[in-house]
Amino acid sequence: MTTEATARTVPYKEKKPFDYDPYLRQGKLPHIWCAGCGHGIVLKSLLRAIDALGWKNDDISMVSGIGCSSRTPGYVDFNTMHTLHGRAFAFATGVKFANPKLNVIVTTGDGDALAIGGNHFIHAARRNMDMTILVYNNYIYGMTSGQGSPTMPEGAVSTTSRFGSIEPPFDTCELAKTAGATFVARGTAFHAQELEKTLYEALKHKGTSVVDILDSCPTYYGRFNKHKNVSEMMKSIEKDGTISVAQAAKLPPEKTEGKIVRGILHRAERLEYCDGYQNLLDRVQNK
Amino acid sequence: MGEAAKKQWRIEIDARRCKGCNICASFCPTDTLELKGITMDVKDIDSCIGCQLCDIRCPDFAIQVFPL
Ligand SMILES: Cc1ncc(C[n+]2csc(CCOP(=O)(O)OP(=O)(O)O)c2C)c(N)n1
Ligand code: SF4
Ligand code: SF4
């Protein structure tokens, strides 16, 4: 299955560059994200994955809450909704329930999904409704100038932890898995081609897919935590701070300690919510 | 190492979109790009190997690499 995506995407070399234009609202560019913000890299990986799947713009609904990451739907020519802080999952649930044929994608931030939206996040995962959730995880509330989010590592500096955070962070993937999501993965903006393949699998999966994506907020997290520039930040957090599932499997545990694991971390088959509802209708209406 | 065999590339940078974050230049495997003022510029087009990594990591839809 992975090979399908690989076959199209890897040999960019001999080809023309990827054409993003058919998926974008041209009049909205340049986007509002700061110089070096990882959100644009994530969006591009997502568009390439959608292209590999051959999905039509009108068959996609992208829903978001509030935050810099939640600005994503504004730039794409899909059926889009920019909703309330933390409530994207509730709106997305309504969209999917009203029209199960739509491919529903939620773009959210670590703050939007796991702080104010934590309740909606776990219940979306529990229901296993067919939707793909991209958590743009930059450890911080970018839009409101750098308050710490529930994923911020211990010791990290933010507007709300000037001397270093004393809170243990959430692991987005563990949380999603425990709550019942049937596809759970992690990627980074730095590993953009790998992310594209992970997103391809996540989009194709029937049920709730959650992809935790480490990306950089150089403007707040970077400056507060003394990263020289965004490239150095991407190198230390996303490149050197992570390890793929395949690499991790080959190494002894002491070599992988402290590294965040990328790749597909959990996959399960379970009745999807709209199918479950259809079963209920069949049972109640026919007998 | 026949020179004639080397594939040629053309790099297009949209100055209205580039925000000068420098990600493309820092991760280019052949040091082809360089910041000029506040936007990206091509330092040495002959060194480009067309890997497209600059485009793939550009957050701003600002750089594209075409085969000649
Ligand atoms: C109900 C409500 N509470 C608070 C806010 C203020 N607010 C806007 S964005 C945001 C945090 C967004 O952080 P995150 O989801 O991590 O996205 P990022 O900006 O980092 O991409 C907050 C607290 C709001 N808009 N609405
Ligand atoms: S504040 Fe941070 S998250 Fe928001 S656009 Fe700027 S770099 Fe990105
Ligand atoms: S295509 Fe590759 S070699 Fe050429 S400028 Fe971009 S990153 Fe550098």
mmCIF file of C-alpha atoms and ligand atoms in Angstrom:
data_model
loop_
_atom_site.group_PDB
_atom_site.id
_atom_site.type_symbol
_atom_site.label_atom_id
_atom_site.label_comp_id
_atom_site.label_asym_id
_atom_site.label_seq_id
_atom_site.Cartn_x
_atom_site.Cartn_y
_atom_site.Cartn_z
ATOM 1 C CA MET A 1 0.000 0.000 0.000
ATOM 2 C CA THR A 2 2.791 2.359 0.892
ATOM 3 C CA THR A 3 4.402 1.627 -2.445
ATOM 4 C CA GLU A 4 1.514 3.267 -4.289
ATOM 5 C CA ALA A 5 2.343 6.625 -2.777
ATOM 6 C CA THR A 6 6.058 6.034 -3.092
ATOM 7 C CA ALA A 7 5.736 5.241 -6.762
ATOM 8 C CA ARG A 8 4.347 8.645 -7.546
ATOM 9 C CA THR A 9 6.097 10.834 -5.079
ATOM 10 C CA VAL A 10 9.711 9.860 -4.776
ATOM 11 C CA PRO A 11 11.046 10.496 -8.257
ATOM 12 C CA TYR A 12 10.431 14.225 -8.179
ATOM 13 C CA LYS A 13 13.869 14.331 -9.750
ATOM 14 C CA GLU A 14 13.082 13.733 -13.372
ATOM 15 C CA LYS A 15 9.755 15.460 -13.180
ATOM 16 C CA LYS A 16 8.518 18.968 -13.121
ATOM 17 C CA PRO A 17 7.989 20.420 -9.684
ATOM 18 C CA PHE A 18 4.723 19.506 -7.985
ATOM 19 C CA ASP A 19 1.899 21.857 -9.004
ATOM 20 C CA TYR A 20 0.060 23.037 -5.873
ATOM 21 C CA ASP A 21 -2.046 25.630 -7.708
ATOM 22 C CA PRO A 22 -5.163 23.501 -8.379
ATOM 23 C CA TYR A 23 -5.587 23.047 -4.614
ATOM 24 C CA LEU A 24 -5.011 26.641 -3.517
ATOM 25 C CA ARG A 25 -7.053 29.809 -3.286
ATOM 26 C CA GLN A 26 -4.482 31.877 -5.125
ATOM 27 C CA GLY A 27 -5.903 35.214 -4.032
ATOM 28 C CA LYS A 28 -5.199 34.333 -0.393
ATOM 29 C CA LEU A 29 -1.448 33.947 -0.827
ATOM 30 C CA PRO A 30 1.048 34.823 0.547
ATOM 31 C CA HIS A 31 -0.265 33.262 3.736
ATOM 32 C CA ILE A 32 -0.102 34.928 7.166
ATOM 33 C CA TRP A 33 2.336 32.462 8.734
ATOM 34 C CA CYS A 34 5.658 33.927 9.914
ATOM 35 C CA ALA A 35 8.929 33.398 8.067
ATOM 36 C CA GLY A 36 10.010 29.820 8.750
ATOM 37 C CA CYS A 37 6.747 28.671 10.352
ATOM 38 C CA GLY A 38 6.402 24.938 9.778
ATOM 39 C CA HIS A 39 2.668 25.074 9.067
ATOM 40 C CA GLY A 40 3.228 25.779 5.353
ATOM 41 C CA ILE A 41 5.489 22.729 5.001
ATOM 42 C CA VAL A 42 2.812 20.539 6.574
ATOM 43 C CA LEU A 43 0.155 21.944 4.254
ATOM 44 C CA LYS A 44 2.295 21.151 1.212
ATOM 45 C CA SER A 45 2.859 17.556 2.344
ATOM 46 C CA LEU A 46 -0.888 17.198 2.820
ATOM 47 C CA LEU A 47 -1.659 18.528 -0.676
ATOM 48 C CA ARG A 48 0.798 16.090 -2.264
ATOM 49 C CA ALA A 49 -0.792 13.211 -0.346
ATOM 50 C CA ILE A 50 -4.256 14.304 -1.500
ATOM 51 C CA ASP A 51 -2.976 14.491 -5.069
ATOM 52 C CA ALA A 52 -1.561 10.963 -4.812
ATOM 53 C CA LEU A 53 -4.997 9.762 -3.729
ATOM 54 C CA GLY A 54 -6.618 11.523 -6.678
ATOM 55 C CA TRP A 55 -9.270 13.173 -4.516
ATOM 56 C CA LYS A 56 -11.299 15.979 -6.078
ATOM 57 C CA ASN A 57 -11.443 19.328 -4.276
ATOM 58 C CA ASP A 58 -15.225 19.207 -3.993
ATOM 59 C CA ASP A 59 -15.113 15.818 -2.270
ATOM 60 C CA ILE A 60 -12.998 17.147 0.575
ATOM 61 C CA SER A 61 -14.107 19.086 3.615
ATOM 62 C CA MET A 62 -11.415 20.728 5.730
ATOM 63 C CA VAL A 63 -12.417 21.917 9.176
ATOM 64 C CA SER A 64 -10.359 23.789 11.747
ATOM 65 C CA GLY A 65 -10.643 25.516 15.112
ATOM 66 C CA ILE A 66 -8.625 28.596 16.058
ATOM 67 C CA GLY A 67 -4.890 29.193 15.975
ATOM 68 C CA CYS A 68 -2.202 29.792 13.354
ATOM 69 C CA SER A 69 -2.491 26.134 12.295
ATOM 70 C CA SER A 70 -6.253 26.515 12.100
ATOM 71 C CA ARG A 71 -5.784 29.135 9.372
ATOM 72 C CA THR A 72 -4.965 26.304 6.955
ATOM 73 C CA PRO A 73 -8.475 25.845 5.466
ATOM 74 C CA GLY A 74 -8.463 29.479 4.330
ATOM 75 C CA TYR A 75 -5.824 28.715 1.727
ATOM 76 C CA VAL A 76 -7.253 25.593 0.125
ATOM 77 C CA ASP A 77 -9.985 25.313 -2.481
ATOM 78 C CA PHE A 78 -11.969 22.611 -0.646
ATOM 79 C CA ASN A 79 -15.243 22.843 1.292
ATOM 80 C CA THR A 80 -13.799 24.617 4.290
ATOM 81 C CA MET A 81 -14.853 25.711 7.759
ATOM 82 C CA HIS A 82 -12.882 27.810 10.219
ATOM 83 C CA THR A 83 -14.842 27.303 13.415
ATOM 84 C CA LEU A 84 -14.515 27.768 17.189
ATOM 85 C CA HIS A 85 -11.437 27.242 19.315
ATOM 86 C CA GLY A 86 -11.172 23.552 20.233
ATOM 87 C CA ARG A 87 -14.460 22.671 18.539
ATOM 88 C CA ALA A 88 -13.287 21.626 15.083
ATOM 89 C CA PHE A 89 -13.927 17.956 15.892
ATOM 90 C CA ALA A 90 -17.555 18.661 16.795
ATOM 91 C CA PHE A 91 -18.117 20.565 13.537
ATOM 92 C CA ALA A 92 -16.299 17.893 11.545
ATOM 93 C CA THR A 93 -18.471 15.228 13.164
ATOM 94 C CA GLY A 94 -21.553 17.114 11.989
ATOM 95 C CA VAL A 95 -20.195 17.460 8.447
ATOM 96 C CA LYS A 96 -19.336 13.776 8.171
ATOM 97 C CA PHE A 97 -22.627 12.683 9.678
ATOM 98 C CA ALA A 98 -24.620 14.903 7.300
ATOM 99 C CA ASN A 99 -22.666 13.760 4.266
ATOM 100 C CA PRO A 100 -20.635 10.602 4.874
ATOM 101 C CA LYS A 101 -19.338 10.717 1.281
ATOM 102 C CA LEU A 102 -17.113 13.695 2.067
ATOM 103 C CA ASN A 103 -13.493 13.124 2.970
ATOM 104 C CA VAL A 104 -13.176 15.073 6.195
ATOM 105 C CA ILE A 105 -9.851 16.522 7.311
ATOM 106 C CA VAL A 106 -9.307 18.466 10.536
ATOM 107 C CA THR A 107 -6.298 20.772 10.809
ATOM 108 C CA THR A 108 -5.647 21.776 14.378
ATOM 109 C CA GLY A 109 -2.870 22.882 16.722
ATOM 110 C CA ASP A 110 -1.553 21.323 19.905
ATOM 111 C CA GLY A 111 -3.403 24.015 21.860
ATOM 112 C CA ASP A 112 -6.598 23.800 19.833
ATOM 113 C CA ALA A 113 -6.712 19.994 19.904
ATOM 114 C CA LEU A 114 -5.346 19.108 23.320
ATOM 115 C CA ALA A 115 -5.949 22.071 25.629
ATOM 116 C CA ILE A 116 -9.312 23.731 24.992
ATOM 117 C CA GLY A 117 -10.344 20.955 22.584
ATOM 118 C CA GLY A 118 -9.058 17.995 24.602
ATOM 119 C CA ASN A 119 -12.541 16.788 25.420
ATOM 120 C CA HIS A 120 -13.712 16.894 21.803
ATOM 121 C CA PHE A 121 -10.482 15.253 20.685
ATOM 122 C CA ILE A 122 -10.878 12.167 22.888
ATOM 123 C CA HIS A 123 -14.516 11.723 21.959
ATOM 124 C CA ALA A 124 -13.809 12.029 18.241
ATOM 125 C CA ALA A 125 -11.228 9.267 18.659
ATOM 126 C CA ARG A 126 -13.603 7.178 20.769
ATOM 127 C CA ARG A 127 -16.374 7.277 18.149
ATOM 128 C CA ASN A 128 -14.026 6.302 15.342
ATOM 129 C CA MET A 129 -15.778 8.493 12.827
ATOM 130 C CA ASP A 130 -13.972 8.511 9.506
ATOM 131 C CA MET A 131 -11.850 11.666 9.575
ATOM 132 C CA THR A 132 -8.171 12.565 9.459
ATOM 133 C CA ILE A 133 -6.871 14.833 12.193
ATOM 134 C CA LEU A 134 -3.590 16.685 11.670
ATOM 135 C CA VAL A 135 -2.219 18.088 14.927
ATOM 136 C CA TYR A 136 0.349 20.755 14.019
ATOM 137 C CA ASN A 137 2.411 20.377 17.162
ATOM 138 C CA ASN A 138 4.751 23.297 17.871
ATOM 139 C CA TYR A 139 4.544 22.987 21.693
ATOM 140 C CA ILE A 140 3.066 26.444 21.989
ATOM 141 C CA TYR A 141 0.090 28.731 21.313
ATOM 142 C CA GLY A 142 1.575 30.605 18.366
ATOM 143 C CA MET A 143 -1.375 32.832 17.588
ATOM 144 C CA THR A 144 -1.665 34.317 21.068
ATOM 145 C CA SER A 145 2.097 34.857 21.457
ATOM 146 C CA GLY A 146 3.562 31.779 22.950
ATOM 147 C CA GLN A 147 1.730 30.358 25.961
ATOM 148 C CA GLY A 148 2.773 26.791 26.712
ATOM 149 C CA SER A 149 0.546 24.024 25.343
ATOM 150 C CA PRO A 150 -0.155 20.581 26.870
ATOM 151 C CA THR A 151 2.564 19.049 24.641
ATOM 152 C CA MET A 152 5.333 21.422 25.735
ATOM 153 C CA PRO A 153 8.313 19.447 27.033
ATOM 154 C CA GLU A 154 9.333 19.788 30.681
ATOM 155 C CA GLY A 155 11.814 22.590 31.132
ATOM 156 C CA ALA A 156 10.697 24.487 28.027
ATOM 157 C CA VAL A 157 10.295 28.242 28.221
ATOM 158 C CA SER A 158 7.045 29.882 27.151
ATOM 159 C CA THR A 159 5.060 32.996 28.046
ATOM 160 C CA THR A 160 3.403 30.946 30.797
ATOM 161 C CA SER A 161 6.570 29.171 31.965
ATOM 162 C CA ARG A 162 9.263 31.838 32.056
ATOM 163 C CA PHE A 163 11.632 29.690 34.113
ATOM 164 C CA GLY A 164 10.884 26.403 32.392
ATOM 165 C CA SER A 165 7.790 24.232 32.439
ATOM 166 C CA ILE A 166 7.299 21.931 35.432
ATOM 167 C CA GLU A 167 4.399 20.032 33.806
ATOM 168 C CA PRO A 168 4.736 16.624 32.201
ATOM 169 C CA PRO A 169 3.514 16.852 28.586
ATOM 170 C CA PHE A 170 0.831 14.850 26.809
ATOM 171 C CA ASP A 171 1.962 12.420 24.154
ATOM 172 C CA THR A 172 -0.581 13.140 21.401
ATOM 173 C CA CYS A 173 -0.223 9.665 19.924
ATOM 174 C CA GLU A 174 -0.611 7.759 23.205
ATOM 175 C CA LEU A 175 -3.637 9.868 24.039
ATOM 176 C CA ALA A 176 -5.230 9.243 20.625
ATOM 177 C CA LYS A 177 -4.563 5.530 20.800
ATOM 178 C CA THR A 178 -5.941 5.174 24.314
ATOM 179 C CA ALA A 179 -9.033 7.177 23.403
ATOM 180 C CA GLY A 180 -9.712 4.770 20.528
ATOM 181 C CA ALA A 181 -8.329 6.278 17.307
ATOM 182 C CA THR A 182 -7.761 3.474 14.818
ATOM 183 C CA PHE A 183 -4.819 5.051 12.968
ATOM 184 C CA VAL A 184 -2.134 6.904 14.894
ATOM 185 C CA ALA A 185 1.075 8.267 13.434
ATOM 186 C CA ARG A 186 3.704 10.930 13.858
ATOM 187 C CA GLY A 187 5.730 12.990 11.429
ATOM 188 C CA THR A 188 7.717 16.188 11.259
ATOM 189 C CA ALA A 189 7.862 19.114 8.863
ATOM 190 C CA PHE A 190 11.579 18.445 8.397
ATOM 191 C CA HIS A 191 10.835 14.931 7.075
ATOM 192 C CA ALA A 192 8.323 16.350 4.612
ATOM 193 C CA GLN A 193 8.446 13.487 2.107
ATOM 194 C CA GLU A 194 8.010 10.873 4.821
ATOM 195 C CA LEU A 195 5.158 12.977 6.206
ATOM 196 C CA GLU A 196 3.486 12.962 2.807
ATOM 197 C CA LYS A 197 3.500 9.154 2.783
ATOM 198 C CA THR A 198 2.246 8.965 6.367
ATOM 199 C CA LEU A 199 -0.575 11.378 5.536
ATOM 200 C CA TYR A 200 -1.437 9.336 2.448
ATOM 201 C CA GLU A 201 -1.969 6.280 4.673
ATOM 202 C CA ALA A 202 -3.836 8.327 7.285
ATOM 203 C CA LEU A 203 -6.229 9.790 4.711
ATOM 204 C CA LYS A 204 -6.865 6.378 3.191
ATOM 205 C CA HIS A 205 -7.635 4.763 6.549
ATOM 206 C CA LYS A 206 -11.322 4.353 7.368
ATOM 207 C CA GLY A 207 -11.957 5.540 10.903
ATOM 208 C CA THR A 208 -10.396 8.269 13.021
ATOM 209 C CA SER A 209 -6.792 8.913 12.007
ATOM 210 C CA VAL A 210 -4.594 11.137 14.133
ATOM 211 C CA VAL A 211 -1.240 12.397 12.903
ATOM 212 C CA ASP A 212 0.913 14.306 15.389
ATOM 213 C CA ILE A 213 3.192 16.563 13.359
ATOM 214 C CA LEU A 214 6.169 18.276 14.978
ATOM 215 C CA ASP A 215 6.704 21.637 13.309
ATOM 216 C CA SER A 216 8.365 24.850 14.339
ATOM 217 C CA CYS A 217 7.144 28.156 15.700
ATOM 218 C CA PRO A 218 10.408 30.085 15.389
ATOM 219 C CA THR A 219 8.717 33.337 16.384
ATOM 220 C CA TYR A 220 7.827 32.256 19.924
ATOM 221 C CA TYR A 221 9.030 28.778 20.847
ATOM 222 C CA GLY A 222 12.268 29.263 18.931
ATOM 223 C CA ARG A 223 13.092 32.652 20.413
ATOM 224 C CA PHE A 224 12.109 31.689 23.976
ATOM 225 C CA ASN A 225 14.149 28.510 23.890
ATOM 226 C CA LYS A 226 17.270 30.088 22.434
ATOM 227 C CA HIS A 227 17.212 28.508 19.016
ATOM 228 C CA LYS A 228 19.488 30.568 16.752
ATOM 229 C CA ASN A 229 17.205 30.323 13.748
ATOM 230 C CA VAL A 230 14.506 28.088 12.338
ATOM 231 C CA SER A 231 16.916 25.777 10.511
ATOM 232 C CA GLU A 232 18.841 25.059 13.697
ATOM 233 C CA MET A 233 15.521 24.549 15.461
ATOM 234 C CA MET A 234 14.279 22.063 12.853
ATOM 235 C CA LYS A 235 17.592 20.255 13.009
ATOM 236 C CA SER A 236 17.642 19.870 16.781
ATOM 237 C CA ILE A 237 13.945 19.141 17.431
ATOM 238 C CA GLU A 238 12.681 17.467 14.273
ATOM 239 C CA LYS A 239 15.782 15.867 12.724
ATOM 240 C CA ASP A 240 18.023 14.951 15.674
ATOM 241 C CA GLY A 241 15.216 14.722 18.237
ATOM 242 C CA THR A 242 13.278 12.029 16.419
ATOM 243 C CA ILE A 243 13.820 8.546 15.083
ATOM 244 C CA SER A 244 11.745 6.447 12.679
ATOM 245 C CA VAL A 245 9.880 3.351 13.839
ATOM 246 C CA ALA A 246 12.124 1.229 11.611
ATOM 247 C CA GLN A 247 15.345 2.729 13.039
ATOM 248 C CA ALA A 248 14.032 2.440 16.593
ATOM 249 C CA ALA A 249 13.285 -1.266 16.104
ATOM 250 C CA LYS A 250 16.919 -1.956 15.168
ATOM 251 C CA LEU A 251 18.539 -0.076 18.038
ATOM 252 C CA PRO A 252 18.893 -1.041 21.711
ATOM 253 C CA PRO A 253 16.619 0.974 24.029
ATOM 254 C CA GLU A 254 19.457 3.064 25.469
ATOM 255 C CA LYS A 255 20.229 4.409 21.978
ATOM 256 C CA THR A 256 16.658 5.583 21.409
ATOM 257 C CA GLU A 257 16.123 7.121 24.836
ATOM 258 C CA GLY A 258 14.789 10.650 24.698
ATOM 259 C CA LYS A 259 14.008 10.389 20.976
ATOM 260 C CA ILE A 260 10.496 10.859 19.688
ATOM 261 C CA VAL A 261 9.355 8.073 17.376
ATOM 262 C CA ARG A 262 8.067 8.928 13.870
ATOM 263 C CA GLY A 263 5.986 6.794 11.548
ATOM 264 C CA ILE A 264 2.799 4.756 11.816
ATOM 265 C CA LEU A 265 2.477 3.833 15.491
ATOM 266 C CA HIS A 266 -0.912 2.150 15.700
ATOM 267 C CA ARG A 267 -3.452 0.684 13.308
ATOM 268 C CA ALA A 268 -6.648 -1.152 14.174
ATOM 269 C CA GLU A 269 -9.896 -2.253 12.542
ATOM 270 C CA ARG A 270 -13.067 -1.188 14.293
ATOM 271 C CA LEU A 271 -16.598 -0.320 13.207
ATOM 272 C CA GLU A 272 -16.701 3.218 11.835
ATOM 273 C CA TYR A 273 -19.344 5.507 13.366
ATOM 274 C CA CYS A 274 -21.437 6.252 10.236
ATOM 275 C CA ASP A 275 -21.479 2.543 9.378
ATOM 276 C CA GLY A 276 -22.571 1.795 12.937
ATOM 277 C CA TYR A 277 -25.365 4.319 12.584
ATOM 278 C CA GLN A 278 -26.457 2.759 9.291
ATOM 279 C CA ASN A 279 -26.564 -0.637 10.993
ATOM 280 C CA LEU A 280 -28.775 0.860 13.665
ATOM 281 C CA LEU A 281 -31.133 2.357 11.069
ATOM 282 C CA ASP A 282 -31.366 -0.954 9.239
ATOM 283 C CA ARG A 283 -32.146 -2.753 12.454
ATOM 284 C CA VAL A 284 -34.740 -0.309 13.770
ATOM 285 C CA GLN A 285 -36.475 0.649 10.526
ATOM 286 C CA ASN A 286 -36.739 -2.734 8.868
ATOM 287 C CA LYS A 287 -38.044 -4.726 11.754
ATOM 288 C CA MET B 1 32.638 12.665 -15.015
ATOM 289 C CA GLY B 2 31.607 13.851 -18.465
ATOM 290 C CA GLU B 3 30.336 17.413 -18.162
ATOM 291 C CA ALA B 4 27.786 16.875 -20.914
ATOM 292 C CA ALA B 5 26.023 14.235 -18.845
ATOM 293 C CA LYS B 6 25.091 16.600 -16.047
ATOM 294 C CA LYS B 7 21.450 17.518 -16.024
ATOM 295 C CA GLN B 8 20.628 21.209 -15.982
ATOM 296 C CA TRP B 9 18.033 22.899 -13.793
ATOM 297 C CA ARG B 10 16.286 26.232 -13.613
ATOM 298 C CA ILE B 11 15.230 27.625 -10.233
ATOM 299 C CA GLU B 12 12.302 29.996 -9.944
ATOM 300 C CA ILE B 13 11.914 32.031 -6.766
ATOM 301 C CA ASP B 14 8.776 34.100 -6.269
ATOM 302 C CA ALA B 15 10.037 37.210 -4.468
ATOM 303 C CA ARG B 16 6.496 38.252 -3.541
ATOM 304 C CA ARG B 17 6.044 35.051 -1.570
ATOM 305 C CA CYS B 18 9.540 34.374 -0.189
ATOM 306 C CA LYS B 19 9.879 35.546 3.430
ATOM 307 C CA GLY B 20 13.599 34.842 3.659
ATOM 308 C CA CYS B 21 13.379 32.105 6.306
ATOM 309 C CA ASN B 22 16.496 30.478 4.798
ATOM 310 C CA ILE B 23 15.235 26.881 5.313
ATOM 311 C CA CYS B 24 15.815 25.978 1.646
ATOM 312 C CA ALA B 25 19.396 27.243 1.653
ATOM 313 C CA SER B 26 20.362 25.635 4.971
ATOM 314 C CA PHE B 27 19.192 22.180 3.936
ATOM 315 C CA CYS B 28 20.256 22.270 0.254
ATOM 316 C CA PRO B 29 22.735 19.398 -0.088
ATOM 317 C CA THR B 30 24.857 21.306 -2.620
ATOM 318 C CA ASP B 31 24.857 24.855 -1.236
ATOM 319 C CA THR B 32 23.183 26.206 -4.363
ATOM 320 C CA LEU B 33 21.091 28.885 -2.692
ATOM 321 C CA GLU B 34 21.852 32.014 -0.720
ATOM 322 C CA LEU B 35 19.904 34.799 0.910
ATOM 323 C CA LYS B 36 20.291 38.142 -0.834
ATOM 324 C CA GLY B 37 18.854 40.906 1.304
ATOM 325 C CA ILE B 38 15.505 39.590 2.464
ATOM 326 C CA THR B 39 14.786 37.067 -0.298
ATOM 327 C CA MET B 40 16.368 33.873 -1.510
ATOM 328 C CA ASP B 41 18.631 33.887 -4.523
ATOM 329 C CA VAL B 42 20.565 31.337 -6.574
ATOM 330 C CA LYS B 43 24.272 31.362 -5.754
ATOM 331 C CA ASP B 44 25.444 28.732 -8.223
ATOM 332 C CA ILE B 45 22.934 27.094 -10.531
ATOM 333 C CA ASP B 46 25.520 24.648 -11.877
ATOM 334 C CA SER B 47 25.771 22.907 -8.532
ATOM 335 C CA CYS B 48 22.027 22.140 -8.369
ATOM 336 C CA ILE B 49 21.165 18.445 -8.561
ATOM 337 C CA GLY B 50 17.412 18.934 -8.881
ATOM 338 C CA CYS B 51 16.578 17.034 -5.699
ATOM 339 C CA GLN B 52 13.596 19.377 -5.075
ATOM 340 C CA LEU B 53 14.253 19.423 -1.321
ATOM 341 C CA CYS B 54 14.194 23.221 -1.308
ATOM 342 C CA ASP B 55 10.707 23.216 -2.822
ATOM 343 C CA ILE B 56 9.460 20.444 -0.537
ATOM 344 C CA ARG B 57 10.571 22.293 2.611
ATOM 345 C CA CYS B 58 9.606 25.807 1.488
ATOM 346 C CA PRO B 59 6.693 26.848 3.749
ATOM 347 C CA ASP B 60 5.703 29.663 1.388
ATOM 348 C CA PHE B 61 5.142 28.074 -2.044
ATOM 349 C CA ALA B 62 7.969 30.343 -3.206
ATOM 350 C CA ILE B 63 10.593 28.143 -4.893
ATOM 351 C CA GLN B 64 10.376 25.673 -7.777
ATOM 352 C CA VAL B 65 13.026 23.725 -9.655
ATOM 353 C CA PHE B 66 12.440 22.841 -13.323
ATOM 354 C CA PRO B 67 14.450 20.436 -15.473
ATOM 355 C CA LEU B 68 15.894 22.133 -18.562
HETATM 356 C C1 LIG C 1 -12.698 30.382 23.317
HETATM 357 C C2 LIG C 1 -11.369 30.967 23.018
HETATM 358 N N1 LIG C 1 -10.409 30.980 23.959
HETATM 359 C C3 LIG C 1 -9.195 31.482 23.681
HETATM 360 C C4 LIG C 1 -8.913 31.993 22.445
HETATM 361 C C5 LIG C 1 -7.533 32.569 22.167
HETATM 362 N N2 LIG C 1 -6.718 31.722 21.335
HETATM 363 C C6 LIG C 1 -6.649 31.901 20.000
HETATM 364 S S1 LIG C 1 -5.602 30.844 19.234
HETATM 365 C C7 LIG C 1 -5.194 30.121 20.721
HETATM 366 C C8 LIG C 1 -4.189 29.007 20.815
HETATM 367 C C9 LIG C 1 -3.825 28.337 19.537
HETATM 368 O O1 LIG C 1 -2.746 27.493 19.724
HETATM 369 P P1 LIG C 1 -2.496 26.215 18.819
HETATM 370 O O2 LIG C 1 -3.758 25.475 18.621
HETATM 371 O O3 LIG C 1 -1.360 25.455 19.394
HETATM 372 O O4 LIG C 1 -2.126 26.808 17.391
HETATM 373 P P2 LIG C 1 -0.845 27.569 16.798
HETATM 374 O O5 LIG C 1 -1.234 29.017 16.820
HETATM 375 O O6 LIG C 1 0.333 27.273 17.670
HETATM 376 O O7 LIG C 1 -0.709 27.033 15.434
HETATM 377 C C10 LIG C 1 -5.889 30.712 21.780
HETATM 378 C C11 LIG C 1 -5.738 30.336 23.192
HETATM 379 C C12 LIG C 1 -9.940 31.950 21.470
HETATM 380 N N3 LIG C 1 -9.734 32.394 20.219
HETATM 381 N N4 LIG C 1 -11.147 31.445 21.783
HETATM 382 S S1 SF4 C 2 3.358 32.716 15.581
HETATM 383 FE FE1 SF4 C 2 4.412 30.739 15.412
HETATM 384 S S2 SF4 C 2 2.798 29.267 14.816
HETATM 385 FE FE2 SF4 C 2 2.010 31.351 14.394
HETATM 386 S S3 SF4 C 2 2.535 31.757 12.217
HETATM 387 FE FE3 SF4 C 2 4.199 32.603 13.500
HETATM 388 S S4 SF4 C 2 5.719 30.941 13.572
HETATM 389 FE FE4 SF4 C 2 3.768 30.022 12.924
HETATM 390 S S1 SF4 C 3 16.899 21.252 -6.055
HETATM 391 FE FE1 SF4 C 3 18.191 20.410 -4.422
HETATM 392 S S2 SF4 C 3 20.266 20.926 -5.079
HETATM 393 FE FE2 SF4 C 3 18.892 22.249 -6.276
HETATM 394 S S3 SF4 C 3 18.738 24.135 -5.070
HETATM 395 FE FE3 SF4 C 3 17.026 22.821 -4.441
HETATM 396 S S4 SF4 C 3 17.796 21.720 -2.621
HETATM 397 FE FE4 SF4 C 3 19.590 22.567 -3.709
#
